Steps between C-alpha positions, in 0.01 A plus 500: 500500500533681835277244670720220367813679620355522851431125507847417368663701778359243745706220341849413617736634231756295310795639302591436138805300609283278721236445234772400253541188714175386337552611139317192366637539149400135448158452652142391498260792488128554516319814384179666612333825400221693667350842575708723725215521754605153626865592557459675836339194660758268348789702640344514844465121506862423406688729740582215739664294226679748273741794502498778240789620287606852601743717303562863600194482727284402201283188471326576169767474229458629147612265222525569127541236231567496127414174324634370170356246260555372148331677207244215484434521878633151569524545879149640526359222282681224691338621821158541340517148359604362842833379372742408777875547466418863417688826556452867589774756440510842667705783638384595850583798718448490878461872569539505879821294504625649172582154357428404138518154345456322170290195590402173334211305652462138399188296583596133477283205400509407870330836574802639678609858440872564450626858481843606381618861497794735456542871582355721227506860384127499431376713210195311376588553134752228427694210642867578564776277364577354844129428549476330162799281587328407826179426307692276260651303787175457694221471242422404140471868401859620479505503119139620467393857434352646819290815507351707786141387551369635833593723790339495841524639850348394830550523876616190685478379860736211577426272795736234629406216731654546845666158470610573141279227355338709229457851370207688351489790259194724487484723192259791507352728232689375193527736205581386145600686185645448155446637149137377511398712800500489880290351778509531880319265740493698824306243703670179388723295731721226352619268775770236460603238756848356444666200661792269427275194522140408582281801582264294717685581823473877457263679743416735215310229312250456783455874551431558132246219513329661802461820300362302203787616281560216259805416296488651150802549279573844361802612302551875514671483162223311320225693675648834402547391139146364475344812657677729257472303176178320408659367181703253707357157559347510849226239527673336797512832685142619442351413844787685665472798265126532566569511875776758457285726284242514782744582781426851630 
């Protein structure tokens, strides 16, 4: 982590207020995942194009999330079965800024991601009344029983294009736990490129291609569930899970 911190200090910093200019709550996104050994070279190549989010002199931000699902794991199964118009529901705490939100992510049949959120008093054990009302107004799950299904934590680097055309999130060393057990992937990087419209114009696409990092979807929620519970259907995730089990 110290080596990464030294590289990030070379970037021009950007504040939380500035990065909120590019919230991209309705966006196109593209995910990649790879071994952490590639991250140093990637960061060095993008310094001319991107600034890094800095809060209280920190660039590596800890995040914690608590996910909820139905008793029959409808959200997990919709993702596994590649159903579009699907949802994820979570409480998320941004530890450096101190902010917490209840968030609904909706993947449309046009492959756009729409995120809605409200402030939350995160506890990970239940959905508050105000959160359930928000869920009812923004999803099909307001009248459905929701139970805690997974918790996770990770460290995030946020890059923003100098001309505010796109933003990237780089999640490092995710850790997952629930009643089935716990799993930490110290050397995994989950990279997401986000833009309001076509991603083709982003300099990041070409740099990732240079490094032979190819696009591969990965949901932290579904991956954590599948790693911790082999009774869940996971045929669609098996190539990914085999790779993750080998990461050292």
